[in-house]
Amino acid sequence: MNDLDQLVGAAQADFAATATPAELENAKARFLGKAGQVTELMKGLAALPVEEKKTRGAEINQTKQRIEALLTERRQALADAELQAQLKAEALDVTLPGRQRGTGGLHPVSRSLERIEAIFGSMGFDVADGPEIEEDWFNFTALNTPADHPARSMHDTFYVDTTAPDGGGHLLRTHTSPMQVRYAVQHVKKHAARIAAGEAMPEIRVIAPGRTYRVDSDATHSPMFHQCEGLWIGENVSFKDLKSVFTDFFRNFFESDDLTIRFRPSFFPFTEPSAEVDIAFASGPLKGRWLEVAGSGQVHPNVVRNFGLDPERYIGFAFGMGPDRLTMLRYGVNDLRLFFDGDLRFLSQFK
Ligand code: DAH
C-alpha cells in the first residue's frame, strides 16, 4: 500500500470515528483544509521534475476525490442517523386509544331529589332550602318538642358551640322539619297585610329537601342522610288531600300505577294525629310487602301557632320522607353506606 492509499484509509477511519457533523468538519480540515494533509502534498509537487509532477499530481487529485467521496458518504450517514433519532424520539403510536375526558354523572340520591322536586313542583309545591346548622328553637321547641320532651332523645345529634355566651343552642339539624317553621314564618310575613285584614292567606305548599344528621351508623342508617319535608297549610286541607298527594307522588316516583298506600297510626310531637306512610308494590321483587316510606300527620295546633297563624282557621298536613330510602327501593340497593362511600365502581353504574 502506497502513501496515498494509506492517507485515504486514515481519512476513512477518522471520518467513521466522528459522531456529529461538527466533528466531521474538523476531520475534513485535517485532510482537505488549508493546512490539511492533501494540501501539503499538493504543495510538495512544486519541487518535482515535470514528468513526475504530472503523474504524481494526477494521483494526488484522485486521492483528494476519493477522500471527498468518503466525506460526502459520511455526511449523509450522519444526517440519516440524526433523522432516525429524531423520528424515534417523536414517535407517535396512532393505534393507542384516545385520552377520554371522563364523563361524570349525578349521584343516585341527587337523581331522586331532582325527581322529588319535579313531581312536587308539578303539583304546585315550592322548593325551599335551609341551614344544616340549626337553632334548637327551629329543630325542636317550635315543633312542639320542648327541652324536656322525651322525643328529643330519639334525635341524638351533633351539638355545636354549647359553651357560647348565649348558651349556644345550635346543632346539626336532625330532620328537615325545622324548615316547616322557617318557611311558614316567611310566608306569613309576606302576607301579613292580608292576614291582618282577615282575608284568606294563599296556601302554604312547600317541600324542603336536604341533608340531616344523627348519631347513627349501620347498613340502613348513616350519620349524614337526606330528608325531604313537605308542608301544605290552608283553610281546608285534610288527610284526604295528603293521601291523594302521596298516591300521586309515589306512583310517579316509582313509575308504578298499581302501588298502594296505607297510613299507620304513629306519634310525632309536631302532628296530631300522626301516621307512618307505607307503600306496597303490586309486582316486582318487593311485591306485596309493606314498606315504610314517610312520617306524616296533621300539623299540631301549637306548631300552627308558631307559624304565626290561628289554628282555628288554618289547618293542614306535614310529612317527612327519606330520599335515601326511596333511592334504595328504586334501584334495589341494600346498603345505605354505598351511597356515601364515594366508590366509583358503585356510583358509575348510575351514570
Ligand atoms: N321529622 C320526622 C323524623 O325525622 C319525620 C316527620 C314525621 C316529618 C311526621 C313530618 C311529619 O313533617 O309530619 O322522624
mmCIF file of C-alpha atoms and ligand atoms in Angstrom:
data_model
loop_
_atom_site.group_PDB
_atom_site.id
_atom_site.type_symbol
_atom_site.label_atom_id
_atom_site.label_comp_id
_atom_site.label_asym_id
_atom_site.label_seq_id
_atom_site.Cartn_x
_atom_site.Cartn_y
_atom_site.Cartn_z
ATOM 1 C CA MET A 1 0.000 0.000 0.000
ATOM 2 C CA ASN A 2 1.495 3.375 -1.040
ATOM 3 C CA ASP A 3 1.357 6.546 0.996
ATOM 4 C CA LEU A 4 -1.724 7.837 -0.843
ATOM 5 C CA ASP A 5 -3.740 4.692 -0.169
ATOM 6 C CA GLN A 6 -2.718 4.988 3.457
ATOM 7 C CA LEU A 7 -3.926 8.564 3.519
ATOM 8 C CA VAL A 8 -7.355 7.522 2.137
ATOM 9 C CA GLY A 9 -7.513 4.777 4.766
ATOM 10 C CA ALA A 10 -6.669 7.259 7.525
ATOM 11 C CA ALA A 11 -9.363 9.690 6.325
ATOM 12 C CA GLN A 12 -11.929 6.890 6.203
ATOM 13 C CA ALA A 13 -11.090 5.849 9.763
ATOM 14 C CA ASP A 14 -11.158 9.438 11.034
ATOM 15 C CA PHE A 15 -14.484 10.153 9.346
ATOM 16 C CA ALA A 16 -16.005 6.940 10.678
ATOM 17 C CA ALA A 17 -14.945 7.908 14.203
ATOM 18 C CA THR A 18 -16.962 11.129 14.134
ATOM 19 C CA ALA A 19 -20.393 11.207 15.757
ATOM 20 C CA THR A 20 -21.651 14.674 14.779
ATOM 21 C CA PRO A 21 -21.497 16.958 11.697
ATOM 22 C CA ALA A 22 -19.199 19.357 13.620
ATOM 23 C CA GLU A 23 -16.710 16.598 14.387
ATOM 24 C CA LEU A 24 -16.822 15.551 10.749
ATOM 25 C CA GLU A 25 -15.997 19.093 9.560
ATOM 26 C CA ASN A 26 -12.975 19.134 11.888
ATOM 27 C CA ALA A 27 -11.822 15.808 10.479
ATOM 28 C CA LYS A 28 -12.256 17.153 6.955
ATOM 29 C CA ALA A 29 -9.981 20.106 7.733
ATOM 30 C CA ARG A 30 -7.207 17.740 8.747
ATOM 31 C CA PHE A 31 -7.164 16.295 5.203
ATOM 32 C CA LEU A 32 -8.603 18.864 2.813
ATOM 33 C CA GLY A 33 -8.202 22.130 4.736
ATOM 34 C CA LYS A 34 -5.604 24.836 4.011
ATOM 35 C CA ALA A 35 -3.053 23.070 6.165
ATOM 36 C CA GLY A 36 -4.543 19.631 5.561
ATOM 37 C CA GLN A 37 -2.506 16.621 4.528
ATOM 38 C CA VAL A 38 -3.705 16.591 0.894
ATOM 39 C CA THR A 39 -2.980 20.297 0.545
ATOM 40 C CA GLU A 40 0.516 19.724 1.920
ATOM 41 C CA LEU A 41 1.071 17.020 -0.707
ATOM 42 C CA MET A 42 -0.001 19.453 -3.452
ATOM 43 C CA LYS A 43 2.466 21.993 -2.204
ATOM 44 C CA GLY A 44 5.203 19.325 -2.367
ATOM 45 C CA LEU A 45 4.619 18.940 -6.150
ATOM 46 C CA ALA A 46 6.495 22.146 -6.893
ATOM 47 C CA ALA A 47 9.816 20.529 -6.049
ATOM 48 C CA LEU A 48 9.326 17.610 -8.516
ATOM 49 C CA PRO A 49 10.616 17.330 -12.123
ATOM 50 C CA VAL A 50 7.971 17.953 -14.812
ATOM 51 C CA GLU A 51 7.180 14.313 -15.766
ATOM 52 C CA GLU A 52 6.883 13.132 -12.231
ATOM 53 C CA LYS A 53 4.820 16.189 -11.379
ATOM 54 C CA LYS A 54 2.171 15.054 -13.921
ATOM 55 C CA THR A 55 1.734 11.523 -12.658
ATOM 56 C CA ARG A 56 2.095 12.442 -9.005
ATOM 57 C CA GLY A 57 -0.283 15.367 -9.448
ATOM 58 C CA ALA A 58 -2.917 13.095 -11.048
ATOM 59 C CA GLU A 59 -2.543 10.584 -8.228
ATOM 60 C CA ILE A 60 -2.946 13.251 -5.551
ATOM 61 C CA ASN A 61 -6.051 14.555 -7.333
ATOM 62 C CA GLN A 62 -7.531 11.088 -7.370
ATOM 63 C CA THR A 63 -6.741 10.741 -3.700
ATOM 64 C CA LYS A 64 -8.445 14.028 -2.984
ATOM 65 C CA GLN A 65 -11.531 12.892 -4.917
ATOM 66 C CA ARG A 66 -11.668 9.615 -3.010
ATOM 67 C CA ILE A 67 -11.450 11.464 0.314
ATOM 68 C CA GLU A 68 -14.168 13.888 -0.818
ATOM 69 C CA ALA A 69 -16.393 10.957 -1.766
ATOM 70 C CA LEU A 70 -15.817 9.409 1.691
ATOM 71 C CA LEU A 71 -16.670 12.745 3.274
ATOM 72 C CA THR A 72 -19.955 13.039 1.365
ATOM 73 C CA GLU A 73 -20.850 9.489 2.266
ATOM 74 C CA ARG A 74 -20.198 10.105 5.974
ATOM 75 C CA ARG A 75 -22.128 13.376 5.910
ATOM 76 C CA GLN A 76 -25.122 11.549 4.517
ATOM 77 C CA ALA A 77 -24.803 8.756 7.090
ATOM 78 C CA LEU A 78 -24.702 11.252 9.982
ATOM 79 C CA ALA A 79 -27.702 13.142 8.606
ATOM 80 C CA ASP A 80 -29.642 9.902 8.243
ATOM 81 C CA ALA A 81 -28.791 8.848 11.789
ATOM 82 C CA GLU A 82 -29.906 12.217 13.119
ATOM 83 C CA LEU A 83 -33.207 11.965 11.290
ATOM 84 C CA GLN A 84 -33.797 8.442 12.587
ATOM 85 C CA ALA A 85 -33.069 9.532 16.155
ATOM 86 C CA GLN A 86 -35.474 12.435 15.823
ATOM 87 C CA LEU A 87 -38.224 10.253 14.378
ATOM 88 C CA LYS A 88 -37.753 7.779 17.176
ATOM 89 C CA ALA A 89 -37.952 10.495 19.807
ATOM 90 C CA GLU A 90 -41.114 11.907 18.307
ATOM 91 C CA ALA A 91 -42.705 8.538 17.706
ATOM 92 C CA LEU A 92 -46.484 8.633 17.812
ATOM 93 C CA ASP A 93 -48.479 5.458 18.229
ATOM 94 C CA VAL A 94 -51.615 6.214 16.266
ATOM 95 C CA THR A 95 -53.118 2.902 17.335
ATOM 96 C CA LEU A 96 -53.272 3.932 21.030
ATOM 97 C CA PRO A 97 -56.801 4.618 22.253
ATOM 98 C CA GLY A 98 -57.509 8.344 22.630
ATOM 99 C CA ARG A 99 -57.464 10.012 26.016
ATOM 100 C CA GLN A 100 -61.044 10.410 27.032
ATOM 101 C CA ARG A 101 -62.488 13.191 29.030
ATOM 102 C CA GLY A 102 -64.236 11.461 31.932
ATOM 103 C CA THR A 103 -67.958 11.975 31.861
ATOM 104 C CA GLY A 104 -69.489 12.446 35.285
ATOM 105 C CA GLY A 105 -72.977 11.620 36.359
ATOM 106 C CA LEU A 106 -75.424 12.674 39.003
ATOM 107 C CA HIS A 107 -75.295 10.842 42.331
ATOM 108 C CA PRO A 108 -78.263 8.440 42.619
ATOM 109 C CA VAL A 109 -79.590 10.338 45.644
ATOM 110 C CA SER A 110 -79.304 13.629 43.717
ATOM 111 C CA ARG A 111 -81.307 11.989 40.947
ATOM 112 C CA SER A 112 -84.009 11.124 43.450
ATOM 113 C CA LEU A 113 -84.005 14.664 44.855
ATOM 114 C CA GLU A 114 -84.433 16.042 41.348
ATOM 115 C CA ARG A 115 -87.316 13.659 40.722
ATOM 116 C CA ILE A 116 -88.939 14.602 44.036
ATOM 117 C CA GLU A 117 -88.648 18.319 43.254
ATOM 118 C CA ALA A 118 -90.015 17.852 39.736
ATOM 119 C CA ILE A 119 -93.001 15.773 40.831
ATOM 120 C CA PHE A 120 -93.982 18.013 43.753
ATOM 121 C CA GLY A 121 -93.259 21.043 41.566
ATOM 122 C CA SER A 122 -95.853 19.760 39.104
ATOM 123 C CA MET A 123 -98.350 19.609 41.993
ATOM 124 C CA GLY A 124 -97.766 23.266 42.843
ATOM 125 C CA PHE A 125 -95.246 22.836 45.674
ATOM 126 C CA ASP A 126 -92.481 25.385 46.139
ATOM 127 C CA VAL A 127 -88.965 24.074 46.897
ATOM 128 C CA ALA A 128 -87.151 25.586 49.901
ATOM 129 C CA ASP A 129 -83.633 25.245 51.204
ATOM 130 C CA GLY A 130 -82.403 25.971 54.732
ATOM 131 C CA PRO A 131 -79.461 25.787 57.142
ATOM 132 C CA GLU A 132 -77.932 22.475 58.198
ATOM 133 C CA ILE A 133 -76.591 24.069 61.390
ATOM 134 C CA GLU A 134 -79.909 24.820 63.002
ATOM 135 C CA GLU A 135 -81.126 26.604 66.086
ATOM 136 C CA ASP A 136 -82.554 24.498 68.879
ATOM 137 C CA TRP A 137 -85.757 26.509 68.615
ATOM 138 C CA PHE A 138 -86.495 25.564 64.986
ATOM 139 C CA ASN A 139 -85.287 21.977 65.285
ATOM 140 C CA PHE A 140 -87.228 21.151 68.473
ATOM 141 C CA THR A 141 -89.023 23.774 70.504
ATOM 142 C CA ALA A 142 -91.068 25.388 67.734
ATOM 143 C CA LEU A 143 -92.061 21.892 66.650
ATOM 144 C CA ASN A 144 -93.806 21.250 69.947
ATOM 145 C CA THR A 145 -90.776 19.435 71.362
ATOM 146 C CA PRO A 146 -89.699 21.404 74.456
ATOM 147 C CA ALA A 147 -86.351 20.881 76.154
ATOM 148 C CA ASP A 148 -87.535 18.094 78.450
ATOM 149 C CA HIS A 149 -89.570 16.238 75.823
ATOM 150 C CA PRO A 150 -88.672 12.536 75.604
ATOM 151 C CA ALA A 151 -88.880 12.640 71.793
ATOM 152 C CA ARG A 152 -85.623 14.590 71.811
ATOM 153 C CA SER A 153 -83.720 11.502 72.876
ATOM 154 C CA MET A 154 -84.718 9.803 69.602
ATOM 155 C CA HIS A 155 -82.809 12.573 67.859
ATOM 156 C CA ASP A 156 -79.367 12.207 69.363
ATOM 157 C CA THR A 157 -77.378 14.671 67.339
ATOM 158 C CA PHE A 158 -74.242 16.758 66.997
ATOM 159 C CA TYR A 159 -74.468 19.852 69.159
ATOM 160 C CA VAL A 160 -72.220 22.786 68.387
ATOM 161 C CA ASP A 161 -70.997 25.742 70.464
ATOM 162 C CA THR A 162 -72.866 24.794 73.660
ATOM 163 C CA THR A 163 -70.402 26.972 75.581
ATOM 164 C CA ALA A 164 -71.233 30.143 73.650
ATOM 165 C CA PRO A 165 -72.259 33.100 75.892
ATOM 166 C CA ASP A 166 -75.878 32.894 74.735
ATOM 167 C CA GLY A 167 -75.944 29.222 75.684
ATOM 168 C CA GLY A 168 -75.239 28.137 72.109
ATOM 169 C CA GLY A 169 -78.290 26.190 71.186
ATOM 170 C CA HIS A 170 -77.028 25.255 67.731
ATOM 171 C CA LEU A 171 -76.979 21.741 66.397
ATOM 172 C CA LEU A 172 -76.772 19.845 63.127
ATOM 173 C CA ARG A 173 -80.435 19.543 62.238
ATOM 174 C CA THR A 174 -81.825 16.092 62.961
ATOM 175 C CA HIS A 175 -84.594 16.424 60.402
ATOM 176 C CA THR A 176 -85.860 18.830 57.761
ATOM 177 C CA SER A 177 -88.933 19.660 59.851
ATOM 178 C CA PRO A 178 -87.441 22.995 61.079
ATOM 179 C CA MET A 179 -87.971 24.173 57.511
ATOM 180 C CA GLN A 180 -91.733 23.986 58.135
ATOM 181 C CA VAL A 181 -91.375 26.777 60.652
ATOM 182 C CA ARG A 182 -88.777 28.815 58.749
ATOM 183 C CA TYR A 183 -90.798 28.726 55.540
ATOM 184 C CA ALA A 184 -94.199 29.286 57.157
ATOM 185 C CA VAL A 185 -92.936 32.289 59.171
ATOM 186 C CA GLN A 186 -91.589 33.891 55.973
ATOM 187 C CA HIS A 187 -94.835 33.160 54.162
ATOM 188 C CA VAL A 188 -96.903 34.678 56.950
ATOM 189 C CA LYS A 189 -94.685 37.786 56.973
ATOM 190 C CA LYS A 190 -95.076 38.169 53.236
ATOM 191 C CA HIS A 191 -98.867 38.061 53.513
ATOM 192 C CA ALA A 192 -99.125 39.879 56.853
ATOM 193 C CA ALA A 193 -101.336 42.642 55.489
ATOM 194 C CA ARG A 194 -103.904 40.233 54.099
ATOM 195 C CA ILE A 195 -103.880 38.127 57.227
ATOM 196 C CA ALA A 196 -104.314 41.200 59.440
ATOM 197 C CA ALA A 197 -107.257 42.287 57.268
ATOM 198 C CA GLY A 198 -108.885 38.924 57.874
ATOM 199 C CA GLU A 199 -108.548 37.903 54.223
ATOM 200 C CA ALA A 200 -107.576 34.372 53.265
ATOM 201 C CA MET A 201 -103.864 33.789 53.061
ATOM 202 C CA PRO A 202 -102.559 31.999 49.930
ATOM 203 C CA GLU A 203 -101.940 28.373 50.874
ATOM 204 C CA ILE A 204 -98.544 27.217 52.025
ATOM 205 C CA ARG A 205 -97.380 24.396 49.790
ATOM 206 C CA VAL A 206 -93.709 23.591 50.040
ATOM 207 C CA ILE A 207 -91.151 20.822 50.110
ATOM 208 C CA ALA A 208 -87.718 21.194 51.700
ATOM 209 C CA PRO A 209 -85.184 18.539 50.731
ATOM 210 C CA GLY A 210 -81.726 18.452 52.285
ATOM 211 C CA ARG A 211 -79.081 16.887 54.471
ATOM 212 C CA THR A 212 -79.803 15.887 58.050
ATOM 213 C CA TYR A 213 -77.678 14.401 60.858
ATOM 214 C CA ARG A 214 -77.973 11.910 63.696
ATOM 215 C CA VAL A 215 -75.634 9.820 65.788
ATOM 216 C CA ASP A 216 -76.441 6.596 63.988
ATOM 217 C CA SER A 217 -74.486 4.275 61.734
ATOM 218 C CA ASP A 218 -75.294 0.863 60.265
ATOM 219 C CA ALA A 219 -76.455 -0.652 56.945
ATOM 220 C CA THR A 220 -79.642 1.414 56.962
ATOM 221 C CA HIS A 221 -78.506 4.477 58.962
ATOM 222 C CA SER A 222 -75.801 6.998 58.252
ATOM 223 C CA PRO A 223 -74.719 9.953 60.464
ATOM 224 C CA MET A 224 -75.493 12.158 57.456
ATOM 225 C CA PHE A 225 -78.600 11.320 55.493
ATOM 226 C CA HIS A 226 -81.272 13.071 53.471
ATOM 227 C CA GLN A 227 -84.816 14.012 54.216
ATOM 228 C CA CYS A 228 -87.496 15.810 52.317
ATOM 229 C CA GLU A 229 -90.045 17.751 54.303
ATOM 230 C CA GLY A 230 -93.445 18.658 52.982
ATOM 231 C CA LEU A 231 -95.992 21.147 54.257
ATOM 232 C CA TRP A 232 -99.441 22.078 52.992
ATOM 233 C CA ILE A 233 -101.439 24.557 55.033
ATOM 234 C CA GLY A 234 -104.706 26.213 54.104
ATOM 235 C CA GLU A 235 -108.214 26.697 55.393
ATOM 236 C CA ASN A 236 -109.488 23.378 54.214
ATOM 237 C CA VAL A 237 -106.660 20.907 53.803
ATOM 238 C CA SER A 238 -107.359 17.396 55.042
ATOM 239 C CA PHE A 239 -105.951 13.876 55.260
ATOM 240 C CA LYS A 240 -107.819 13.138 52.036
ATOM 241 C CA ASP A 241 -105.535 15.661 50.299
ATOM 242 C CA LEU A 242 -102.499 14.133 51.952
ATOM 243 C CA LYS A 243 -103.447 10.702 50.702
ATOM 244 C CA SER A 244 -104.012 11.863 47.141
ATOM 245 C CA VAL A 245 -100.727 13.831 47.106
ATOM 246 C CA PHE A 246 -98.833 10.797 48.376
ATOM 247 C CA THR A 247 -100.550 8.426 45.958
ATOM 248 C CA ASP A 248 -99.715 10.682 43.020
ATOM 249 C CA PHE A 249 -96.200 11.229 44.218
ATOM 250 C CA PHE A 250 -95.229 7.613 44.883
ATOM 251 C CA ARG A 251 -96.885 6.299 41.720
ATOM 252 C CA ASN A 252 -94.930 8.883 39.744
ATOM 253 C CA PHE A 253 -91.690 8.391 41.596
ATOM 254 C CA PHE A 254 -91.677 4.611 41.214
ATOM 255 C CA GLU A 255 -93.392 4.684 37.798
ATOM 256 C CA SER A 256 -95.901 2.176 39.056
ATOM 257 C CA ASP A 257 -99.633 2.814 38.656
ATOM 258 C CA ASP A 258 -100.832 -0.024 40.867
ATOM 259 C CA LEU A 259 -98.846 0.837 44.001
ATOM 260 C CA THR A 260 -100.993 1.169 47.146
ATOM 261 C CA ILE A 261 -100.637 3.390 50.202
ATOM 262 C CA ARG A 262 -101.647 2.959 53.791
ATOM 263 C CA PHE A 263 -101.451 5.120 56.905
ATOM 264 C CA ARG A 264 -100.417 3.501 60.160
ATOM 265 C CA PRO A 265 -101.102 5.378 63.439
ATOM 266 C CA SER A 266 -97.932 6.758 64.984
ATOM 267 C CA PHE A 267 -96.655 9.588 67.121
ATOM 268 C CA PHE A 268 -94.743 12.751 66.323
ATOM 269 C CA PRO A 269 -94.794 15.759 68.661
ATOM 270 C CA PHE A 270 -95.497 18.185 65.808
ATOM 271 C CA THR A 271 -98.508 16.381 64.314
ATOM 272 C CA GLU A 272 -101.815 15.209 65.744
ATOM 273 C CA PRO A 273 -102.949 12.735 64.574
ATOM 274 C CA SER A 274 -99.746 11.269 63.226
ATOM 275 C CA ALA A 275 -99.169 8.429 60.811
ATOM 276 C CA GLU A 276 -96.444 6.414 59.202
ATOM 277 C CA VAL A 277 -96.924 6.008 55.475
ATOM 278 C CA ASP A 278 -96.354 2.576 53.930
ATOM 279 C CA ILE A 279 -96.417 1.645 50.272
ATOM 280 C CA ALA A 280 -96.778 -1.755 48.606
ATOM 281 C CA PHE A 281 -95.966 -2.675 45.010
ATOM 282 C CA ALA A 282 -98.335 -4.925 43.064
ATOM 283 C CA SER A 283 -95.455 -6.509 41.135
ATOM 284 C CA GLY A 284 -91.666 -6.745 41.077
ATOM 285 C CA PRO A 285 -89.242 -8.135 43.654
ATOM 286 C CA LEU A 286 -90.892 -6.257 46.564
ATOM 287 C CA LYS A 287 -94.434 -7.277 45.584
ATOM 288 C CA GLY A 288 -96.940 -7.282 48.423
ATOM 289 C CA ARG A 289 -94.575 -6.139 51.193
ATOM 290 C CA TRP A 290 -95.489 -3.011 53.142
ATOM 291 C CA LEU A 291 -92.541 -0.613 53.070
ATOM 292 C CA GLU A 292 -92.343 2.366 55.395
ATOM 293 C CA VAL A 293 -91.519 5.482 53.353
ATOM 294 C CA ALA A 294 -92.575 8.554 55.328
ATOM 295 C CA GLY A 295 -93.877 10.062 58.533
ATOM 296 C CA SER A 296 -96.802 12.439 58.332
ATOM 297 C CA GLY A 297 -99.699 13.953 60.130
ATOM 298 C CA GLN A 298 -101.996 16.889 60.667
ATOM 299 C CA VAL A 299 -99.904 19.788 61.870
ATOM 300 C CA HIS A 300 -100.276 20.262 65.647
ATOM 301 C CA PRO A 301 -102.116 23.460 66.706
ATOM 302 C CA ASN A 302 -99.086 24.551 68.760
ATOM 303 C CA VAL A 303 -96.938 24.388 65.628
ATOM 304 C CA VAL A 304 -99.506 26.276 63.552
ATOM 305 C CA ARG A 305 -99.397 28.936 66.282
ATOM 306 C CA ASN A 306 -95.593 29.068 65.968
ATOM 307 C CA PHE A 307 -96.051 29.679 62.229
ATOM 308 C CA GLY A 308 -97.858 32.846 63.307
ATOM 309 C CA LEU A 309 -101.271 31.511 62.279
ATOM 310 C CA ASP A 310 -104.543 30.863 64.047
ATOM 311 C CA PRO A 311 -105.011 27.081 64.408
ATOM 312 C CA GLU A 312 -108.778 27.581 64.492
ATOM 313 C CA ARG A 313 -108.609 28.850 60.930
ATOM 314 C CA TYR A 314 -105.571 27.222 59.367
ATOM 315 C CA ILE A 315 -105.061 23.502 59.163
ATOM 316 C CA GLY A 316 -103.030 21.143 57.070
ATOM 317 C CA PHE A 317 -100.519 18.370 57.000
ATOM 318 C CA ALA A 318 -96.824 17.819 57.028
ATOM 319 C CA PHE A 319 -94.708 14.910 56.044
ATOM 320 C CA GLY A 320 -91.088 13.857 56.079
ATOM 321 C CA MET A 321 -89.614 11.204 53.850
ATOM 322 C CA GLY A 322 -86.194 9.713 53.262
ATOM 323 C CA PRO A 323 -84.825 10.203 49.741
ATOM 324 C CA ASP A 324 -82.004 7.744 50.555
ATOM 325 C CA ARG A 325 -84.516 5.029 51.358
ATOM 326 C CA LEU A 326 -86.539 5.836 48.246
ATOM 327 C CA THR A 327 -83.353 5.580 46.169
ATOM 328 C CA MET A 328 -82.520 2.195 47.714
ATOM 329 C CA LEU A 329 -86.008 0.921 46.835
ATOM 330 C CA ARG A 330 -85.925 2.374 43.354
ATOM 331 C CA TYR A 331 -82.579 0.837 42.405
ATOM 332 C CA GLY A 332 -82.599 -2.255 44.637
ATOM 333 C CA VAL A 333 -79.633 -1.158 46.752
ATOM 334 C CA ASN A 334 -79.455 -2.935 50.125
ATOM 335 C CA ASP A 335 -76.746 -0.971 51.973
ATOM 336 C CA LEU A 336 -77.194 2.753 52.565
ATOM 337 C CA ARG A 337 -73.467 3.258 53.154
ATOM 338 C CA LEU A 338 -72.756 2.579 49.472
ATOM 339 C CA PHE A 339 -74.248 5.983 48.682
ATOM 340 C CA PHE A 340 -71.709 7.814 50.826
ATOM 341 C CA ASP A 341 -68.516 5.762 50.424
ATOM 342 C CA GLY A 342 -67.673 7.515 47.155
ATOM 343 C CA ASP A 343 -66.696 4.251 45.442
ATOM 344 C CA LEU A 344 -66.801 4.905 41.694
ATOM 345 C CA ARG A 345 -67.394 1.209 40.934
ATOM 346 C CA PHE A 346 -70.762 1.640 42.611
ATOM 347 C CA LEU A 347 -71.561 5.218 41.612
ATOM 348 C CA SER A 348 -70.673 4.916 37.915
ATOM 349 C CA GLN A 349 -73.452 2.359 37.485
ATOM 350 C CA PHE A 350 -75.919 5.249 37.731
ATOM 351 C CA LYS A 351 -74.340 7.436 35.027
HETATM 352 N N1 DAH B 1 -89.261 14.747 61.251
HETATM 353 C C1 DAH B 1 -89.654 13.368 61.367
HETATM 354 C C2 DAH B 1 -88.429 12.492 61.562
HETATM 355 O O1 DAH B 1 -87.368 12.895 61.257
HETATM 356 C C3 DAH B 1 -90.374 12.924 60.135
HETATM 357 C C4 DAH B 1 -91.710 13.562 60.054
HETATM 358 C C5 DAH B 1 -92.794 12.937 60.603
HETATM 359 C C6 DAH B 1 -91.886 14.765 59.428
HETATM 360 C C7 DAH B 1 -94.049 13.490 60.538
HETATM 361 C C8 DAH B 1 -93.121 15.340 59.365
HETATM 362 C C9 DAH B 1 -94.212 14.682 59.925
HETATM 363 O O2 DAH B 1 -93.354 16.516 58.768
HETATM 364 O O3 DAH B 1 -95.448 15.240 59.830
HETATM 365 O O4 DAH B 1 -88.544 11.388 62.019
#
